[in-house]
């Protein structure tokens, strides 16, 4: 983890109300300098205006923090709009996940395409996890529902683990789709030596989007669905998020 994730610079529990007084707003560019001076892992483009006056947001992957407009106070945690009961921080996370995945080439994923595509979801999967296997065993049902499944390989046990090695072998197969299907039922498949750096990229992306386990399903708008859901339930969730 980066320095900004290892240490909380200053966390204050503040009541958000019209009576809260802040110092002078020193402006976005000065705020960016303060934060980037504290951590080289946070870039200027990670710092933007906040939905709430008096604060700026720091967004890096799933990490969200808020810095006061005078540059004095930092709060780490979720911010809610009490009136609308909307989690403003989760909206920012969704936007961040969407940017991360939109920037990653689809050709660097393992894609199962339906005949008639209505939606596409990105699924972080581990070849060994029980619910990942359950989801994949029903792949035809997702495809029949018009849902394209774009897999990213996320061996939960980390680098050099048996799951990681199998993920690399899947990536180095001539037919990755078939190899992944066979790997999930503990069957052998053909593979050769190749550049398997994509597995590291998938793994790091999983951490960036705030993965808590597998399978993790990212919708087109960046929303995350944790765990297995059936094809019919996923269709309902997608519709509700459109």
CSV table of N, CA and C in Angstrom, one decimal, residues 51-182:
chain,number,residue,atom,x,y,z
A,51,UNK,N,-18.5,17.3,-4.0
A,51,UNK,CA,-19.9,17.6,-4.1
A,51,UNK,C,-20.3,18.6,-3.0
A,52,UNK,N,-19.5,18.7,-1.9
A,52,UNK,CA,-19.9,19.6,-0.8
A,52,UNK,C,-18.9,20.8,-0.7
A,53,UNK,N,-19.5,21.9,-0.6
A,53,UNK,CA,-18.7,23.2,-0.5
A,53,UNK,C,-17.8,23.1,0.7
A,54,UNK,N,-16.6,23.6,0.6
A,54,UNK,CA,-15.6,23.6,1.7
A,54,UNK,C,-14.7,22.4,1.7
A,55,UNK,N,-14.9,21.5,0.7
A,55,UNK,CA,-14.0,20.3,0.7
A,55,UNK,C,-13.6,20.0,-0.7
A,56,UNK,N,-12.5,19.3,-0.8
A,56,UNK,CA,-12.0,18.8,-2.1
A,56,UNK,C,-11.9,17.3,-1.9
A,57,UNK,N,-12.0,16.5,-3.0
A,57,UNK,CA,-11.9,15.1,-2.9
A,57,UNK,C,-10.5,14.6,-3.4
A,58,UNK,N,-10.1,13.5,-2.7
A,58,UNK,CA,-8.9,12.8,-3.2
A,58,UNK,C,-9.3,11.4,-3.5
A,59,UNK,N,-9.2,11.0,-4.8
A,59,UNK,CA,-9.7,9.8,-5.3
A,59,UNK,C,-8.6,9.0,-6.0
A,60,UNK,N,-8.3,7.8,-5.5
A,60,UNK,CA,-7.3,7.0,-6.1
A,60,UNK,C,-7.8,5.6,-6.1
A,61,UNK,N,-8.3,5.1,-7.2
A,61,UNK,CA,-9.0,3.8,-7.2
A,61,UNK,C,-10.2,3.8,-6.2
A,62,UNK,N,-10.2,2.9,-5.3
A,62,UNK,CA,-11.4,2.9,-4.4
A,62,UNK,C,-11.1,3.7,-3.1
A,63,UNK,N,-9.9,4.3,-3.0
A,63,UNK,CA,-9.6,5.2,-1.9
A,63,UNK,C,-10.2,6.5,-2.1
A,64,UNK,N,-11.0,7.0,-1.1
A,64,UNK,CA,-11.6,8.3,-1.1
A,64,UNK,C,-11.3,9.0,0.2
A,65,UNK,N,-10.8,10.2,0.1
A,65,UNK,CA,-10.6,11.1,1.2
A,65,UNK,C,-11.1,12.5,0.9
A,66,UNK,N,-11.3,13.3,1.9
A,66,UNK,CA,-11.7,14.7,1.7
A,66,UNK,C,-10.8,15.6,2.4
A,67,UNK,N,-10.3,16.7,1.8
A,67,UNK,CA,-9.5,17.6,2.4
A,67,UNK,C,-10.2,19.0,2.4
A,68,UNK,N,-10.1,19.7,3.5
A,68,UNK,CA,-10.8,21.0,3.6
A,68,UNK,C,-10.2,22.0,2.7
A,69,UNK,N,-11.0,22.9,2.3
A,69,UNK,CA,-10.6,23.9,1.3
A,69,UNK,C,-9.5,24.8,1.8
A,70,UNK,N,-9.3,24.9,3.1
A,70,UNK,CA,-8.1,25.7,3.6
A,70,UNK,C,-6.9,24.8,3.7
A,71,UNK,N,-7.0,23.5,3.4
A,71,UNK,CA,-5.8,22.6,3.4
A,71,UNK,C,-5.4,22.1,4.7
A,72,UNK,N,-6.2,22.3,5.8
A,72,UNK,CA,-5.8,22.0,7.1
A,72,UNK,C,-6.3,20.6,7.6
A,73,UNK,N,-7.4,20.1,7.1
A,73,UNK,CA,-8.0,18.9,7.7
A,73,UNK,C,-8.3,17.9,6.6
A,74,UNK,N,-8.0,16.6,7.0
A,74,UNK,CA,-8.3,15.5,6.1
A,74,UNK,C,-9.2,14.5,6.7
A,75,UNK,N,-10.2,14.1,6.0
A,75,UNK,CA,-11.2,13.1,6.5
A,75,UNK,C,-11.1,11.9,5.6
A,76,UNK,N,-11.0,10.7,6.2
A,76,UNK,CA,-11.1,9.5,5.4
A,76,UNK,C,-12.3,8.7,5.8
A,77,UNK,N,-13.2,8.4,4.8
A,77,UNK,CA,-14.4,7.8,5.1
A,77,UNK,C,-15.5,8.2,4.1
A,78,UNK,N,-16.7,7.6,4.3
A,78,UNK,CA,-17.8,7.9,3.3
A,78,UNK,C,-18.5,9.1,3.7
A,79,UNK,N,-19.0,9.8,2.7
A,79,UNK,CA,-19.8,11.0,2.9
A,79,UNK,C,-21.2,10.8,2.3
A,80,UNK,N,-22.2,11.1,3.1
A,80,UNK,CA,-23.6,10.9,2.7
A,80,UNK,C,-24.3,12.2,2.6
A,81,UNK,N,-25.2,12.2,1.6
A,81,UNK,CA,-26.2,13.3,1.5
A,81,UNK,C,-27.4,12.8,2.4
A,82,UNK,N,-27.6,13.5,3.5
A,82,UNK,CA,-28.6,13.0,4.4
A,82,UNK,C,-30.0,13.2,3.8
A,83,UNK,N,-30.2,14.2,3.0
A,83,UNK,CA,-31.5,14.5,2.5
A,83,UNK,C,-31.9,13.4,1.4
A,84,UNK,N,-31.0,13.1,0.6
A,84,UNK,CA,-31.3,12.1,-0.5
A,84,UNK,C,-30.9,10.7,-0.1
A,85,UNK,N,-30.1,10.5,1.0
A,85,UNK,CA,-29.6,9.2,1.5
A,85,UNK,C,-28.7,8.6,0.5
A,86,UNK,N,-28.0,9.4,-0.3
A,86,UNK,CA,-27.1,8.9,-1.3
A,86,UNK,C,-25.6,8.9,-0.7
A,87,UNK,N,-24.9,7.8,-0.9
A,87,UNK,CA,-23.5,7.7,-0.5
A,87,UNK,C,-22.7,8.4,-1.6
A,88,UNK,N,-22.3,9.6,-1.4
A,88,UNK,CA,-21.5,10.4,-2.4
A,88,UNK,C,-20.2,9.8,-2.6
A,89,UNK,N,-19.6,9.2,-1.6
A,89,UNK,CA,-18.3,8.5,-1.8
A,89,UNK,C,-18.3,7.3,-2.7
A,90,UNK,N,-19.4,6.5,-2.6
A,90,UNK,CA,-19.6,5.3,-3.4
A,90,UNK,C,-19.8,5.7,-4.9
A,91,UNK,N,-20.4,6.8,-5.1
A,91,UNK,CA,-20.6,7.3,-6.5
A,91,UNK,C,-19.2,7.7,-7.0
A,92,UNK,N,-18.3,8.3,-6.2
A,92,UNK,CA,-17.0,8.6,-6.7
A,92,UNK,C,-16.2,7.3,-7.0
A,93,UNK,N,-16.4,6.3,-6.1
A,93,UNK,CA,-15.7,5.0,-6.3
A,93,UNK,C,-16.2,4.4,-7.7
A,94,UNK,N,-17.5,4.4,-7.9
A,94,UNK,CA,-18.0,3.9,-9.1
A,94,UNK,C,-17.4,4.6,-10.3
A,95,UNK,N,-17.3,5.9,-10.3
A,95,UNK,CA,-16.7,6.7,-11.4
A,95,UNK,C,-15.2,6.3,-11.6
A,96,UNK,N,-14.5,6.1,-10.5
A,96,UNK,CA,-13.1,5.7,-10.5
A,96,UNK,C,-12.9,4.3,-11.1
A,97,UNK,N,-13.8,3.3,-10.7
A,97,UNK,CA,-13.7,2.0,-11.2
A,97,UNK,C,-14.0,2.0,-12.7
A,98,UNK,N,-15.0,2.8,-13.1
A,98,UNK,CA,-15.3,2.9,-14.5
A,98,UNK,C,-14.1,3.4,-15.3
A,99,UNK,N,-13.4,4.4,-14.8
A,99,UNK,CA,-12.3,5.0,-15.5
A,99,UNK,C,-11.2,3.9,-15.6
A,100,UNK,N,-10.9,3.2,-14.6
A,100,UNK,CA,-9.9,2.2,-14.5
A,100,UNK,C,-10.1,1.1,-15.6
A,101,UNK,N,-11.3,0.6,-15.6
A,101,UNK,CA,-11.7,-0.5,-16.5
A,101,UNK,C,-11.8,0.0,-18.0
A,102,UNK,N,-12.4,1.2,-18.1
A,102,UNK,CA,-12.5,1.7,-19.5
A,102,UNK,C,-11.1,1.9,-20.2
A,103,UNK,N,-10.1,2.2,-19.3
A,103,UNK,CA,-8.8,2.4,-19.9
A,103,UNK,C,-8.0,1.1,-20.2
A,104,UNK,N,-8.6,0.0,-19.7
A,104,UNK,CA,-7.9,-1.3,-19.9
A,104,UNK,C,-8.4,-2.0,-21.1
A,105,UNK,N,-7.5,-2.5,-22.0
A,105,UNK,CA,-7.9,-3.1,-23.3
A,105,UNK,C,-8.7,-4.3,-23.1
A,106,UNK,N,-9.9,-4.4,-23.7
A,106,UNK,CA,-10.7,-5.6,-23.6
A,106,UNK,C,-9.9,-6.9,-24.1
A,107,UNK,N,-9.0,-6.7,-25.1
A,107,UNK,CA,-8.2,-7.8,-25.6
A,107,UNK,C,-7.3,-8.4,-24.6
A,108,UNK,N,-7.1,-7.7,-23.4
A,108,UNK,CA,-6.3,-8.2,-22.3
A,108,UNK,C,-7.2,-8.9,-21.3
A,109,UNK,N,-8.4,-9.2,-21.6
A,109,UNK,CA,-9.3,-9.9,-20.7
A,109,UNK,C,-9.7,-11.2,-21.4
A,110,UNK,N,-10.3,-12.1,-20.7
A,110,UNK,CA,-10.9,-13.3,-21.3
A,110,UNK,C,-12.4,-13.1,-21.4
A,111,UNK,N,-12.8,-13.0,-22.6
A,111,UNK,CA,-14.2,-12.5,-22.9
A,111,UNK,C,-15.1,-13.7,-23.4
A,112,UNK,N,-16.2,-13.8,-22.8
A,112,UNK,CA,-17.3,-14.7,-23.3
A,112,UNK,C,-18.4,-13.9,-23.8
A,113,UNK,N,-18.6,-14.0,-25.2
A,113,UNK,CA,-19.5,-13.1,-25.9
A,113,UNK,C,-20.8,-13.7,-26.2
A,114,UNK,N,-21.9,-13.1,-25.9
A,114,UNK,CA,-23.2,-13.6,-26.3
A,114,UNK,C,-23.5,-13.4,-27.8
A,115,UNK,N,-24.4,-14.1,-28.3
A,115,UNK,CA,-24.8,-13.8,-29.7
A,115,UNK,C,-25.4,-12.4,-29.9
A,116,UNK,N,-26.2,-12.1,-28.9
A,116,UNK,CA,-26.9,-10.7,-29.0
A,116,UNK,C,-26.5,-10.0,-27.7
A,117,UNK,N,-25.5,-9.1,-27.8
A,117,UNK,CA,-25.0,-8.4,-26.6
A,117,UNK,C,-25.9,-7.3,-26.2
A,118,UNK,N,-26.3,-7.3,-24.9
A,118,UNK,CA,-27.1,-6.2,-24.3
A,118,UNK,C,-26.3,-5.4,-23.3
A,119,UNK,N,-25.5,-6.1,-22.6
A,119,UNK,CA,-24.7,-5.5,-21.6
A,119,UNK,C,-23.3,-6.2,-21.5
A,120,UNK,N,-22.4,-5.6,-20.8
A,120,UNK,CA,-21.1,-6.2,-20.5
A,120,UNK,C,-20.7,-5.9,-19.1
A,121,UNK,N,-20.2,-7.0,-18.4
A,121,UNK,CA,-19.7,-6.8,-17.0
A,121,UNK,C,-18.3,-7.4,-17.0
A,122,UNK,N,-17.6,-6.8,-16.1
A,122,UNK,CA,-16.2,-7.3,-15.8
A,122,UNK,C,-16.2,-8.1,-14.5
A,123,UNK,N,-15.7,-9.3,-14.6
A,123,UNK,CA,-15.7,-10.2,-13.4
A,123,UNK,C,-14.3,-10.5,-13.0
A,124,UNK,N,-13.9,-10.1,-11.8
A,124,UNK,CA,-12.6,-10.6,-11.2
A,124,UNK,C,-12.9,-12.0,-10.7
A,125,UNK,N,-12.1,-13.0,-11.2
A,125,UNK,CA,-12.3,-14.4,-10.8
A,125,UNK,C,-11.1,-15.1,-10.4
A,126,UNK,N,-11.2,-16.1,-9.6
A,126,UNK,CA,-10.1,-16.9,-9.1
A,126,UNK,C,-10.5,-18.3,-9.6
A,127,UNK,N,-9.6,-19.1,-10.1
A,127,UNK,CA,-9.9,-20.4,-10.7
A,127,UNK,C,-10.3,-21.3,-9.6
A,128,UNK,N,-10.0,-21.1,-8.3
A,128,UNK,CA,-10.3,-22.0,-7.2
A,128,UNK,C,-11.5,-21.7,-6.4
A,129,UNK,N,-11.9,-20.4,-6.4
A,129,UNK,CA,-13.0,-20.1,-5.5
A,129,UNK,C,-14.3,-20.7,-5.9
A,130,UNK,N,-15.1,-21.2,-4.8
A,130,UNK,CA,-16.3,-22.0,-5.1
A,130,UNK,C,-17.3,-21.2,-5.8
A,131,UNK,N,-17.6,-20.0,-5.4
A,131,UNK,CA,-18.6,-19.2,-6.1
A,131,UNK,C,-18.2,-18.7,-7.5
A,132,UNK,N,-16.9,-18.5,-7.7
A,132,UNK,CA,-16.4,-18.2,-9.0
A,132,UNK,C,-16.7,-19.4,-10.0
A,133,UNK,N,-16.5,-20.6,-9.5
A,133,UNK,CA,-16.8,-21.8,-10.2
A,133,UNK,C,-18.3,-21.9,-10.5
A,134,UNK,N,-19.1,-21.6,-9.5
A,134,UNK,CA,-20.5,-21.7,-9.7
A,134,UNK,C,-21.0,-20.7,-10.7
A,135,UNK,N,-20.5,-19.5,-10.7
A,135,UNK,CA,-20.8,-18.5,-11.7
A,135,UNK,C,-20.5,-19.0,-13.1
A,136,UNK,N,-19.3,-19.5,-13.2
A,136,UNK,CA,-18.8,-19.9,-14.6
A,136,UNK,C,-19.6,-21.2,-15.1
A,137,UNK,N,-20.0,-22.0,-14.1
A,137,UNK,CA,-20.8,-23.2,-14.6
A,137,UNK,C,-22.1,-22.8,-15.2
A,138,UNK,N,-22.5,-21.6,-15.0
A,138,UNK,CA,-23.8,-21.1,-15.6
A,138,UNK,C,-23.5,-20.0,-16.6
A,139,UNK,N,-22.3,-20.0,-17.2
A,139,UNK,CA,-21.9,-19.0,-18.2
A,139,UNK,C,-22.9,-18.9,-19.4
A,140,UNK,N,-23.5,-20.1,-19.8
A,140,UNK,CA,-24.4,-20.0,-20.9
A,140,UNK,C,-25.7,-19.2,-20.5
A,141,UNK,N,-26.1,-19.3,-19.3
A,141,UNK,CA,-27.3,-18.5,-18.8
A,141,UNK,C,-27.0,-17.0,-18.9
A,142,UNK,N,-25.8,-16.6,-18.5
A,142,UNK,CA,-25.5,-15.1,-18.7
A,142,UNK,C,-25.5,-14.7,-20.1
A,143,UNK,N,-24.9,-15.6,-21.0
A,143,UNK,CA,-24.8,-15.3,-22.4
A,143,UNK,C,-26.2,-15.2,-23.0
A,144,UNK,N,-27.1,-16.2,-22.6
A,144,UNK,CA,-28.4,-16.2,-23.1
A,144,UNK,C,-29.2,-14.9,-22.7
A,145,UNK,N,-28.8,-14.3,-21.6
A,145,UNK,CA,-29.4,-13.1,-21.1
A,145,UNK,C,-28.8,-11.9,-21.8
A,146,UNK,N,-27.9,-12.1,-22.7
A,146,UNK,CA,-27.3,-11.0,-23.4
A,146,UNK,C,-26.2,-10.3,-22.7
A,147,UNK,N,-25.7,-10.9,-21.6
A,147,UNK,CA,-24.6,-10.3,-20.8
A,147,UNK,C,-23.2,-10.9,-21.2
A,148,UNK,N,-22.4,-10.0,-21.7
A,148,UNK,CA,-21.0,-10.3,-22.0
A,148,UNK,C,-20.2,-10.4,-20.7
A,149,UNK,N,-19.5,-11.5,-20.5
A,149,UNK,CA,-18.7,-11.7,-19.3
A,149,UNK,C,-17.2,-11.4,-19.7
A,150,UNK,N,-16.6,-10.4,-19.1
A,150,UNK,CA,-15.2,-10.1,-19.3
A,150,UNK,C,-14.4,-10.5,-18.1
A,151,UNK,N,-13.6,-11.5,-18.2
A,151,UNK,CA,-12.9,-12.0,-17.0
A,151,UNK,C,-11.6,-11.3,-16.8
A,152,UNK,N,-11.3,-10.9,-15.6
A,152,UNK,CA,-9.9,-10.6,-15.2
A,152,UNK,C,-9.5,-11.6,-14.1
A,153,UNK,N,-8.3,-12.1,-14.2
A,153,UNK,CA,-7.9,-13.2,-13.3
A,153,UNK,C,-7.3,-12.6,-12.0
A,154,UNK,N,-7.9,-13.0,-10.9
A,154,UNK,CA,-7.4,-12.5,-9.6
A,154,UNK,C,-7.2,-13.7,-8.6
A,155,UNK,N,-6.0,-14.2,-8.6
A,155,UNK,CA,-5.7,-15.3,-7.7
A,155,UNK,C,-5.6,-14.7,-6.3
A,156,UNK,N,-6.6,-15.1,-5.4
A,156,UNK,CA,-6.7,-14.4,-4.1
A,156,UNK,C,-5.5,-14.7,-3.2
A,157,UNK,N,-4.9,-15.9,-3.4
A,157,UNK,CA,-3.8,-16.2,-2.5
A,157,UNK,C,-2.4,-15.5,-2.9
A,158,UNK,N,-2.5,-14.8,-4.0
A,158,UNK,CA,-1.3,-13.9,-4.3
A,158,UNK,C,-0.3,-14.6,-5.2
A,159,UNK,N,0.8,-13.8,-5.6
A,159,UNK,CA,1.8,-14.2,-6.5
A,159,UNK,C,2.5,-15.5,-6.0
A,160,UNK,N,2.8,-16.4,-7.0
A,160,UNK,CA,3.6,-17.6,-6.8
A,160,UNK,C,2.7,-18.7,-6.1
A,161,UNK,N,1.5,-18.4,-5.8
A,161,UNK,CA,0.6,-19.4,-5.2
A,161,UNK,C,0.2,-20.4,-6.3
A,162,UNK,N,-0.3,-21.6,-6.0
A,162,UNK,CA,-0.8,-22.5,-7.0
A,162,UNK,C,-1.8,-21.9,-7.9
A,163,UNK,N,-2.7,-21.1,-7.3
A,163,UNK,CA,-3.8,-20.4,-8.1
A,163,UNK,C,-3.2,-19.5,-9.1
A,164,UNK,N,-2.1,-18.8,-8.7
A,164,UNK,CA,-1.5,-17.8,-9.6
A,164,UNK,C,-0.8,-18.6,-10.8
A,165,UNK,N,-0.2,-19.7,-10.5
A,165,UNK,CA,0.5,-20.5,-11.5
A,165,UNK,C,-0.6,-20.9,-12.5
A,166,UNK,N,-1.7,-21.4,-12.0
A,166,UNK,CA,-2.8,-21.9,-13.0
A,166,UNK,C,-3.3,-20.7,-13.8
A,167,UNK,N,-3.5,-19.5,-13.2
A,167,UNK,CA,-3.9,-18.4,-13.9
A,167,UNK,C,-2.9,-18.0,-15.0
A,168,UNK,N,-1.6,-18.1,-14.8
A,168,UNK,CA,-0.6,-17.9,-15.8
A,168,UNK,C,-0.8,-18.9,-16.9
A,169,UNK,N,-1.0,-20.2,-16.5
A,169,UNK,CA,-1.1,-21.2,-17.5
A,169,UNK,C,-2.4,-21.0,-18.4
A,170,UNK,N,-3.5,-20.6,-17.8
A,170,UNK,CA,-4.7,-20.2,-18.6
A,170,UNK,C,-4.3,-19.1,-19.6
A,171,UNK,N,-3.6,-18.1,-19.1
A,171,UNK,CA,-3.3,-17.0,-20.0
A,171,UNK,C,-2.4,-17.4,-21.1
A,172,UNK,N,-1.6,-18.4,-20.9
A,172,UNK,CA,-0.6,-18.9,-21.9
A,172,UNK,C,-1.2,-20.0,-22.8
A,173,UNK,N,-2.5,-20.2,-22.7
A,173,UNK,CA,-3.1,-21.2,-23.6
A,173,UNK,C,-3.5,-20.6,-24.9
A,174,UNK,N,-3.5,-21.4,-25.9
A,174,UNK,CA,-4.0,-20.9,-27.2
A,174,UNK,C,-5.5,-20.6,-27.2
A,175,UNK,N,-6.2,-21.3,-26.4
A,175,UNK,CA,-7.6,-21.0,-26.2
A,175,UNK,C,-7.9,-20.7,-24.8
A,176,UNK,N,-7.8,-19.4,-24.4
A,176,UNK,CA,-8.0,-19.0,-23.0
A,176,UNK,C,-9.4,-19.3,-22.4
A,177,UNK,N,-10.4,-19.1,-23.3
A,177,UNK,CA,-11.7,-19.4,-22.8
A,177,UNK,C,-11.9,-20.9,-22.4
A,178,UNK,N,-11.4,-21.7,-23.3
A,178,UNK,CA,-11.6,-23.2,-23.0
A,178,UNK,C,-10.7,-23.6,-21.8
A,179,UNK,N,-9.5,-23.0,-21.7
A,179,UNK,CA,-8.6,-23.3,-20.6
A,179,UNK,C,-9.1,-22.9,-19.3
A,180,UNK,N,-9.8,-21.7,-19.3
A,180,UNK,CA,-10.4,-21.2,-18.0
A,180,UNK,C,-11.5,-22.1,-17.6
A,181,UNK,N,-12.3,-22.6,-18.6
A,181,UNK,CA,-13.4,-23.5,-18.3
A,181,UNK,C,-12.9,-24.8,-17.7
A,182,UNK,N,-11.8,-25.3,-18.3
A,182,UNK,CA,-11.3,-26.6,-17.8
A,182,UNK,C,-10.6,-26.4,-16.4
